[in-house]
Amino acid sequence: MAPSLNDDSPPSTIDEAFTENNLQPFVVLQKGSSRKSDRKSSGTGRTRRTDLSSASPKNSANIEDEKEDENMNLRMEAFEFVWSKIESTIKDVLRDINMNVFSEIQTWVHQSFDTIRSLGTPEFPEATQSFPIITDANSKRLFTGLVLTKNMEFVDDLLTFEELGKHLKYQGCHIANLSSPDFTAKNGVGGCLRSLLRQFLMSSLDPADISILASWYREENCNNPVVVIIDDIERCCGSVLSDFILMLSEWVIKIPVILIMGVATTLDAPRNILPSNALRCLCPFEFTLGTPAERMDAVVEAVLVKPCSGFIIGHKVAVFMRNYFVSQDGTLTSFIRALKIACTQHFYTEPLSVILLEFASEEDNLVLEIERYGLSPEVIWKHVFELPSCQRVRLNKPTSESLAHAFSELKRLQNQWRAVVLCLYVTGKGEKVRLLDLFCEAIDPESYNQGEFDTNMKAEKDPVLSSSRIKGHFICKAVRLVRDLSTAQLGNLLKIWENLTVGIPEINGKVKELLPLLNAEDGKSSKKDLTVTPRRHTSRIQLNIEKDSKSLSDKATNLIECMVRDYMHPTECIPFHEIFCFKDADKLRLALIGDPRRRIQVDLLEFQKLLCCRCCTSSSNALLPSMHDTSIMYKLAQEHGDLINLHDWYQSFKSIVLCPNSKRKPRQSPLPKKRKGIKEAESQSEASIQARFCRAVTELQITGLLRMPSKRRPDFAQRVAFGL
Amino acid sequence: MATEESPQVTRRATRSYSASNTAIESTNLPESYKPTINDLGFRQQPLRLEDLLSSFPGRRSQILELLRLLGPLNSPMFPILVYGGPSTGKTSVTLQVFRHLNRPFIYSSCITCYSPRILFESILNQLLFHRKDSGHSYSSVKRCERPSDFVNYLREALENVLTNLKGNSGKVSSKMSGRPDGTMVYLVFDNLERIRDWDKSSTILPFLFNLNDILKMPEVGLIFISNTSPDTYYLNIGYVEPIPLYFPDYTEDDLRHIFMANQTNSRLYASFLDVVLRPFCRVTRQVDELAAAFSSLFKKYSEPLSDKEVAPNEEMKRRLFSHIRPHIASALNETFQVRSQPLLKAETNEETKKTNSSRMLGIREDFDKIDFHMSTSAKYLLISAFLASRNPATLDASLFDSTGVSDSRKRKRNCAYWKNFKYSPRACYNLTLEYMGI
């Protein structure tokens, strides 16, 4: 787990987080192993490709292979297409989320610039002179935008600040992006000035002097503000930052600098970091970015709930990804990466995922041309109708029409599901019901099956029990919220529902039935407000109104319950969903977290599989001298408890290495019957064996499987890893 | 931090100057601007003594003292150390005095010049009439890092400037041409206290204080400006002590005069000051802090008034006071006020209102008070770090120090262990390296 987290933490790899590069280490590792298991072990059942190839006739194996290759290429093409679509959607969503704040910041920047200009616009000699221009006590104040990112993990926000820089640059500002490595105590204020000059002047100058900046600004046409963006002030060195601020404040009229600082925690942060004389120079304004949870919801809504690419994830995968987001890393970047890995894995293992290409590109009329997918039709039909979800339903005729029909049915059910989830989301939005949680519950096939079962068992006459049939805490919460709404809010909500369900006539009709009731109610209540009523009646009338609204909200509650019950088919309950849906959470976990220590142990114990050398393939468990030293040592270590006696270990290692035949010798076999003539060579080999032993121990220590002898027990090494 | 309030006269002069000169200046391209000897002066209309005194309320004695210390034209002087708390007008008074006297001076602030090299080069650049520009890739005129080099360059440059000044002094009435008077050059070092942080003040600070003796040029005057008093500089180590000139904090009356300058509605502002000045003076007397606090408070104060020009009567004053009173207390405690954009604020307010209205009483308690996102494992990490901070130091060593406490004993034992082998550890190690090389 450690390496996957480490990938995120250094700021330099942020750009790569979205690109292919960052994915590679684990994917390559996993790809290799999965291909191996594909070819070698056919009993896993997880990889359907294996079933396919084993089921296909043996004589046409070559043709099958070729076809498979072609299919693979097509799948990769489809993956590229689908992923690019998802990626661009994510980008758009994130940009839209930030847009409001960005334009807010931009207008503020220009306002502050005008304010600075109104204090005085110095001419060239004035602006480059060394003594300050003093007009006003306020003239030393720096306009500072504090951007609250509300996120401890700053990985996502680096991208945001880059975007902000681009946005402002587009509006004609001079931009410099500084971050915490520029504000270290070691480099002092010179470090950040140098980085500032490098970004503005495009050249690095040795004595980084702010007067250079003043000259440069005058040589540019000085009609644009200079914006300095500091990503994360919590991580900056306070004294350097305050020096920087004091220096800028001396020059603020000559160089109209406007600071924008990212604050991860609260507004107290600058107060904690900066001394009061630096704080006095700031003229702070506050801006708030969307919280990570909001962004996450937006991404989930756009990519997974709304129709985007056709690719979806199963319940287990969704839960895994949510837990990963909430408890482990908490960055959107890692979530997106997980999504990408899931997508890659899906296209890698699922031969029919090629269909997604058309599923994604064409919206309605899906024409299936099986021949184009590279595989022979027989194989495809066999594969399609062996899908577990399909076996439940029993399609009687394996024809292309029936398949197309099944797909359109799937699409229809998915649309219903989407509409219901969005309705729930809209309902719960004000009460912090997160779409991610809602999504995880809504996609759960268990709860749906159970619900179905319950409906079969119970009649619908009991309205109190009906709500208990809906499983899931968050869905329940959203449903309960409907009941508590006032009439006006309910009206708004119903209108939103109506818009959301436009494509689905069944639900839309029911929502429309409720709307006139609402209007009538409105009329009633307004009429009652208008008529002047005696005081003693008002309470009764209010009671009436409450009763009416009660009934209306009851109806709405019933409606949403019915929607959840009848129309929210999780994708995993629909036939043929395997083609579009990635369900293998274990594989994702392995790819994402990697579990390198386990990998090392497995590789040490089963090194034959990797090395494939002729000498060791004799498949017996006996230890041979031709084996790799470290794996011999590790195998020997398996026999010990958590403490390994170094002497014993060494002796057994020596005996194995020296022994010419594969038979295991007893431990104490210093070869008493050796001849005098080879004494020289013997001692030489003794030295080399000791060296090999040392190296193997060191390697085991480096890989974290062994702890070196402690001072308390100098003759014992300690095993660290037990089991896999 | 020696800023100053806004003297009305100065400001007006600045504006008229820039207005009158824009026609000439704007025709010149900035690149073609070549600094001359005129740039050593203030380059603005000299100030009359009355204006100077009136623009700095409460600083009359200090100004007169400074003028006395500087002496008449072309008279040598001892170094001066101007000191006083932040924001008491040290820098402004000094600069405006030079404007009044119209004498050539070199100014360098030790905040901007954050290292000896930059300080030296900045002084030399000014003396040699050098401006950094793209033409010579923003380089300084001379590369100068050591004090000894600096002295040589400085002497050279000063002699050059002085001959230049002497040659010009006789010719024309200098007041008219904007040329600085006299044949003395003054070096002003601002924010001197910052130098103490550079390399522990071992070389630069004594060097600067000693500069007068090193140069041995009577035509050079040194003025140091500092936040801290002279006894923080260990002055008694063998050189002429600079003459201290103390700028005390402003009194309440001075502050009233300062803030009353250039107000549009002086009567309204006076009534405002009556209310706020006294409580604030107990907290701080720094002009810049007060100015920041007052500007926002005055906006609040005059909020209820439709006509900002109206002169308030007693009744109105009383109402305004009751309006402003709750804000004063909060502003007193708050030195760092974060404002948010009105538009944004309105939006968030609306949102909170919405959530408030839709919230049922008692259904939901606000248990997570932190309003920023933190992953669960990060929270655990924080908790564990907190718990670990409670550990005694001895426990720390046994828990987290894997090598143990005493290294020497361990090494001895290790040697004993290595003796089990026939060969010395060194040889084994070399062999190991060989193996690894393969």
Tab-separated table of C-alpha atoms in Angstrom, chain B residues 19-304:
chain	number	residue	atom	x	y	z
B	19	ALA	CA	0.430	65.338	-13.862
B	20	SER	CA	2.832	67.994	-15.011
B	21	ASN	CA	5.447	65.520	-15.999
B	22	THR	CA	3.388	62.952	-17.821
B	23	ALA	CA	3.523	64.949	-21.004
B	24	ILE	CA	7.293	64.881	-21.027
B	25	GLU	CA	7.808	61.456	-19.591
B	26	SER	CA	5.348	59.564	-21.675
B	27	THR	CA	7.108	60.522	-24.863
B	28	ASN	CA	10.235	58.796	-23.626
B	29	LEU	CA	10.339	55.061	-23.873
B	30	PRO	CA	11.268	53.522	-20.565
B	31	GLU	CA	14.267	51.803	-22.115
B	32	SER	CA	15.702	55.083	-23.204
B	33	TYR	CA	15.553	56.487	-19.712
B	34	LYS	CA	19.086	57.201	-18.548
B	35	PRO	CA	19.480	58.069	-14.901
B	36	THR	CA	21.525	61.156	-14.110
B	37	ILE	CA	22.767	62.923	-11.055
B	38	ASN	CA	19.271	64.310	-10.567
B	39	ASP	CA	18.142	60.897	-9.503
B	40	LEU	CA	20.126	61.160	-6.320
B	41	GLY	CA	17.696	63.807	-5.099
B	42	PHE	CA	14.050	63.316	-4.317
B	43	ARG	CA	13.141	64.448	-7.829
B	44	GLN	CA	10.108	66.357	-6.610
B	45	GLN	CA	9.468	69.924	-5.753
B	46	PRO	CA	11.324	70.694	-2.513
B	47	LEU	CA	9.106	71.105	0.476
B	48	ARG	CA	8.995	74.279	2.540
B	49	LEU	CA	9.790	73.883	6.214
B	50	GLU	CA	6.275	74.893	7.324
B	51	ASP	CA	4.738	72.289	5.054
B	52	LEU	CA	7.134	69.695	6.310
B	53	LEU	CA	6.317	70.423	9.927
B	54	SER	CA	2.597	70.587	9.362
B	55	SER	CA	2.482	67.364	7.427
B	56	PHE	CA	3.917	65.432	10.343
B	57	PRO	CA	1.854	66.235	13.422
B	58	GLY	CA	3.697	65.428	16.628
B	59	ARG	CA	7.035	65.143	14.941
B	60	ARG	CA	8.140	68.758	15.155
B	61	SER	CA	11.001	68.268	17.599
B	62	GLN	CA	12.325	65.220	15.779
B	63	ILE	CA	12.353	66.996	12.442
B	64	LEU	CA	14.136	69.992	13.858
B	65	GLU	CA	16.629	67.735	15.595
B	66	LEU	CA	17.306	65.827	12.417
B	67	LEU	CA	17.829	69.056	10.514
B	68	ARG	CA	20.224	70.222	13.196
B	69	LEU	CA	22.188	66.975	13.047
B	70	LEU	CA	22.426	67.107	9.285
B	71	GLY	CA	23.733	70.627	9.594
B	72	PRO	CA	23.944	73.347	7.000
B	73	LEU	CA	24.914	72.721	3.400
B	74	ASN	CA	28.202	70.846	2.827
B	75	SER	CA	29.001	70.367	6.478
B	76	PRO	CA	30.344	66.984	7.558
B	77	MET	CA	28.291	65.015	10.040
B	78	PHE	CA	28.461	62.092	12.415
B	79	PRO	CA	26.420	58.978	11.649
B	80	ILE	CA	22.850	59.150	12.908
B	81	LEU	CA	20.736	56.267	14.175
B	82	VAL	CA	17.022	57.014	13.848
B	83	TYR	CA	15.026	54.562	15.916
B	84	GLY	CA	11.568	54.064	17.281
B	85	GLY	CA	8.674	51.623	17.179
B	86	PRO	CA	7.131	50.471	13.954
B	87	SER	CA	4.955	52.921	12.106
B	88	THR	CA	6.162	56.029	13.913
B	89	GLY	CA	7.214	57.920	10.815
B	90	LYS	CA	10.950	57.325	10.762
B	91	THR	CA	11.320	56.578	7.069
B	92	SER	CA	8.849	59.159	5.899
B	93	VAL	CA	10.314	61.937	8.020
B	94	THR	CA	13.816	61.152	6.825
B	95	LEU	CA	12.812	61.044	3.203
B	96	GLN	CA	10.756	64.216	3.426
B	97	VAL	CA	13.591	66.003	5.209
B	98	PHE	CA	15.818	65.193	2.281
B	99	ARG	CA	13.146	66.449	-0.007
B	100	HIS	CA	13.022	69.668	1.964
B	101	LEU	CA	16.804	70.031	1.924
B	102	ASN	CA	17.055	68.843	-1.673
B	103	ARG	CA	20.287	67.040	-1.046
B	104	PRO	CA	21.530	63.893	-2.809
B	105	PHE	CA	21.013	60.633	-0.958
B	106	ILE	CA	21.091	56.901	-1.514
B	107	TYR	CA	18.379	54.805	0.095
B	108	SER	CA	18.440	51.088	0.639
B	109	SER	CA	16.030	49.046	2.668
B	110	CYS	CA	17.380	45.915	4.238
B	111	ILE	CA	14.061	44.157	3.703
B	112	THR	CA	14.334	44.481	-0.029
B	113	CYS	CA	18.068	43.934	0.000
B	114	TYR	CA	17.987	40.689	1.871
B	115	SER	CA	21.638	39.741	1.559
B	116	PRO	CA	24.927	41.673	1.712
B	117	ARG	CA	25.526	41.208	-1.965
B	118	ILE	CA	22.228	42.705	-2.972
B	119	LEU	CA	22.657	45.548	-0.522
B	120	PHE	CA	26.091	46.425	-1.879
B	121	GLU	CA	25.081	46.117	-5.480
B	122	SER	CA	21.975	48.187	-4.974
B	123	ILE	CA	24.024	51.026	-3.470
B	124	LEU	CA	26.585	50.852	-6.246
B	125	ASN	CA	23.903	50.761	-8.912
B	126	GLN	CA	22.416	53.951	-7.570
B	127	LEU	CA	25.754	55.697	-7.275
B	128	LEU	CA	26.851	54.723	-10.759
B	129	PHE	CA	23.476	55.694	-12.252
B	130	HIS	CA	22.794	52.181	-13.388
B	131	ARG	CA	19.308	50.812	-14.000
B	132	LYS	CA	18.614	47.166	-14.459
B	133	ASP	CA	16.830	46.505	-17.695
B	134	SER	CA	16.476	43.913	-20.349
B	135	GLY	CA	19.210	45.550	-22.407
B	136	HIS	CA	21.867	44.089	-20.180
B	137	SER	CA	19.678	41.256	-18.929
B	138	TYR	CA	18.925	42.927	-15.597
B	139	SER	CA	22.440	42.569	-14.292
B	140	SER	CA	24.009	44.835	-11.722
B	141	VAL	CA	26.773	47.220	-12.659
B	142	LYS	CA	29.357	45.383	-10.638
B	143	ARG	CA	29.521	42.042	-8.968
B	144	CYS	CA	30.343	42.657	-5.360
B	145	GLU	CA	30.041	40.233	-2.500
B	146	ARG	CA	32.725	41.056	0.036
B	147	PRO	CA	32.825	44.193	2.165
B	148	SER	CA	36.426	44.899	1.116
B	149	ASP	CA	35.466	44.956	-2.566
B	150	PHE	CA	32.508	47.101	-1.697
B	151	VAL	CA	34.678	49.702	0.017
B	152	ASN	CA	36.908	50.028	-3.033
B	153	TYR	CA	34.044	50.284	-5.474
B	154	LEU	CA	32.174	52.635	-3.181
B	155	ARG	CA	35.084	54.996	-2.813
B	156	GLU	CA	35.587	55.064	-6.549
B	157	ALA	CA	31.934	55.705	-7.237
B	158	LEU	CA	31.640	58.356	-4.530
B	159	GLU	CA	34.598	60.287	-5.845
B	160	ASN	CA	33.080	60.215	-9.257
B	161	VAL	CA	29.750	61.484	-7.974
B	162	LEU	CA	31.338	64.156	-5.815
B	163	THR	CA	33.342	65.657	-8.673
B	164	ASN	CA	30.177	65.610	-10.678
B	165	LEU	CA	28.334	67.423	-7.914
B	166	LYS	CA	31.092	69.952	-7.376
B	167	GLY	CA	31.309	70.725	-11.051
B	168	ASN	CA	27.657	71.510	-11.175
B	169	SER	CA	27.201	73.331	-7.941
B	170	GLY	CA	28.577	76.662	-9.077
B	171	LYS	CA	26.815	76.938	-12.392
B	172	VAL	CA	23.130	77.430	-12.049
B	173	SER	CA	20.611	77.923	-9.361
B	174	SER	CA	20.043	74.313	-8.572
B	175	LYS	CA	16.561	74.738	-7.180
B	176	MET	CA	15.244	75.547	-10.602
B	177	SER	CA	16.814	72.715	-12.509
B	178	GLY	CA	15.813	70.038	-10.031
B	179	ARG	CA	19.458	69.288	-9.359
B	180	PRO	CA	20.270	68.358	-5.760
B	181	ASP	CA	22.118	70.871	-3.630
B	182	GLY	CA	25.453	70.576	-1.991
B	183	THR	CA	28.446	68.355	-2.386
B	184	MET	CA	27.562	65.754	0.175
B	185	VAL	CA	26.085	62.324	-0.405
B	186	TYR	CA	24.028	60.684	2.303
B	187	LEU	CA	23.626	56.924	2.606
B	188	VAL	CA	20.366	55.883	4.249
B	189	PHE	CA	20.051	52.316	5.541
B	190	ASP	CA	16.495	51.449	6.437
B	191	ASN	CA	15.278	48.462	8.493
B	192	LEU	CA	18.702	47.982	9.973
B	193	GLU	CA	17.401	45.449	12.478
B	194	ARG	CA	17.070	42.915	9.680
B	195	ILE	CA	20.823	42.755	9.269
B	196	ARG	CA	21.132	41.131	12.661
B	197	ASP	CA	19.610	37.990	11.170
B	198	TRP	CA	22.142	37.760	8.362
B	199	ASP	CA	25.031	35.501	9.305
B	200	LYS	CA	24.538	36.415	12.953
B	201	SER	CA	25.588	40.018	12.304
B	202	SER	CA	29.192	39.058	12.759
B	203	THR	CA	30.612	41.058	9.882
B	204	ILE	CA	28.140	43.266	8.119
B	205	LEU	CA	26.754	45.222	11.035
B	206	PRO	CA	30.108	46.323	12.486
B	207	PHE	CA	31.241	47.026	8.971
B	208	LEU	CA	28.350	49.365	8.291
B	209	PHE	CA	28.747	51.170	11.584
B	210	ASN	CA	32.412	51.514	10.871
B	211	LEU	CA	31.933	52.660	7.281
B	212	ASN	CA	32.512	56.275	8.183
B	213	ASP	CA	35.956	55.534	9.573
B	214	ILE	CA	36.850	53.166	6.784
B	215	LEU	CA	35.963	55.572	4.017
B	216	LYS	CA	37.439	58.648	5.708
B	217	MET	CA	35.467	60.886	3.389
B	218	PRO	CA	33.892	63.872	5.114
B	219	GLU	CA	31.515	64.296	2.173
B	220	VAL	CA	29.634	61.123	3.077
B	221	GLY	CA	26.889	61.106	5.682
B	222	LEU	CA	25.441	57.893	7.108
B	223	ILE	CA	21.905	57.564	8.431
B	224	PHE	CA	20.629	54.326	9.909
B	225	ILE	CA	16.966	53.710	10.507
B	226	SER	CA	15.975	50.943	12.877
B	227	ASN	CA	12.996	49.537	14.709
B	228	THR	CA	15.032	48.638	17.721
B	229	SER	CA	16.956	50.766	20.142
B	230	PRO	CA	20.753	51.304	19.854
B	231	ASP	CA	21.611	49.026	22.763
B	232	THR	CA	20.502	46.026	20.715
B	233	TYR	CA	23.444	46.534	18.394
B	234	TYR	CA	26.395	46.169	20.847
B	235	LEU	CA	27.740	49.472	19.765
B	236	ASN	CA	30.676	49.819	22.143
B	237	ILE	CA	33.273	47.907	20.189
B	238	GLY	CA	35.697	50.495	19.044
B	239	TYR	CA	34.001	52.760	16.565
B	240	VAL	CA	32.221	56.044	16.708
B	241	GLU	CA	28.729	55.495	17.978
B	242	PRO	CA	26.024	56.946	15.795
B	243	ILE	CA	24.019	59.742	17.334
B	244	PRO	CA	20.681	58.287	18.407
B	245	LEU	CA	17.471	60.062	17.494
B	246	TYR	CA	14.391	58.599	19.098
B	247	PHE	CA	10.923	58.671	17.536
B	248	PRO	CA	8.445	58.043	20.349
B	249	ASP	CA	5.006	56.546	19.807
B	250	TYR	CA	2.312	58.994	18.832
B	251	THR	CA	0.063	60.379	21.506
B	252	GLU	CA	-3.657	60.262	21.153
B	253	ASP	CA	-3.764	63.887	20.063
B	254	ASP	CA	-1.166	63.291	17.373
B	255	LEU	CA	-3.164	60.373	16.089
B	256	ARG	CA	-6.259	62.531	15.951
B	257	HIS	CA	-4.407	65.077	13.887
B	258	ILE	CA	-3.059	62.404	11.594
B	259	PHE	CA	-6.399	60.829	10.964
B	260	MET	CA	-8.176	64.126	10.571
B	261	ALA	CA	-5.937	65.020	7.653
B	262	ASN	CA	-7.638	64.928	4.271
B	263	GLN	CA	-11.040	63.746	5.360
B	264	THR	CA	-13.912	64.796	3.175
B	265	ASN	CA	-16.419	65.185	5.960
B	266	SER	CA	-14.268	66.300	8.834
B	267	ARG	CA	-17.076	66.825	11.334
B	268	LEU	CA	-18.461	63.352	10.844
B	269	TYR	CA	-15.005	61.855	11.046
B	270	ALA	CA	-14.242	63.841	14.182
B	271	SER	CA	-17.303	62.411	15.873
B	272	PHE	CA	-16.227	58.983	14.696
B	273	LEU	CA	-12.767	59.463	16.166
B	274	ASP	CA	-14.307	60.623	19.439
B	275	VAL	CA	-15.879	57.223	19.704
B	276	VAL	CA	-13.177	54.883	18.520
B	277	LEU	CA	-9.818	56.512	19.099
B	278	ARG	CA	-9.628	56.171	22.857
B	279	PRO	CA	-10.352	52.430	23.111
B	280	PHE	CA	-8.071	51.667	20.203
B	281	CYS	CA	-5.227	53.723	21.610
B	282	ARG	CA	-5.141	51.445	24.602
B	283	VAL	CA	-4.511	48.507	22.265
B	284	THR	CA	-2.172	49.929	19.663
B	285	ARG	CA	-0.748	53.243	18.529
B	286	GLN	CA	0.602	52.096	15.219
B	287	VAL	CA	-0.789	54.203	12.444
B	288	ASP	CA	-1.035	51.437	9.872
B	289	GLU	CA	-2.898	49.087	12.190
B	290	LEU	CA	-5.273	51.833	13.210
B	291	ALA	CA	-5.800	52.949	9.639
B	292	ALA	CA	-6.800	49.454	8.584
B	293	ALA	CA	-9.188	49.069	11.484
B	294	PHE	CA	-10.681	52.541	11.104
B	295	SER	CA	-11.304	52.358	7.388
B	296	SER	CA	-13.667	49.423	7.759
B	297	LEU	CA	-15.181	50.740	10.970
B	298	PHE	CA	-15.899	54.117	9.472
B	299	LYS	CA	-17.737	52.459	6.637
B	300	LYS	CA	-19.933	50.770	9.210
B	301	TYR	CA	-20.272	54.009	11.132
B	302	SER	CA	-21.517	55.990	8.215
B	303	GLU	CA	-23.689	53.168	6.937
B	304	PRO	CA	-26.977	54.479	8.335
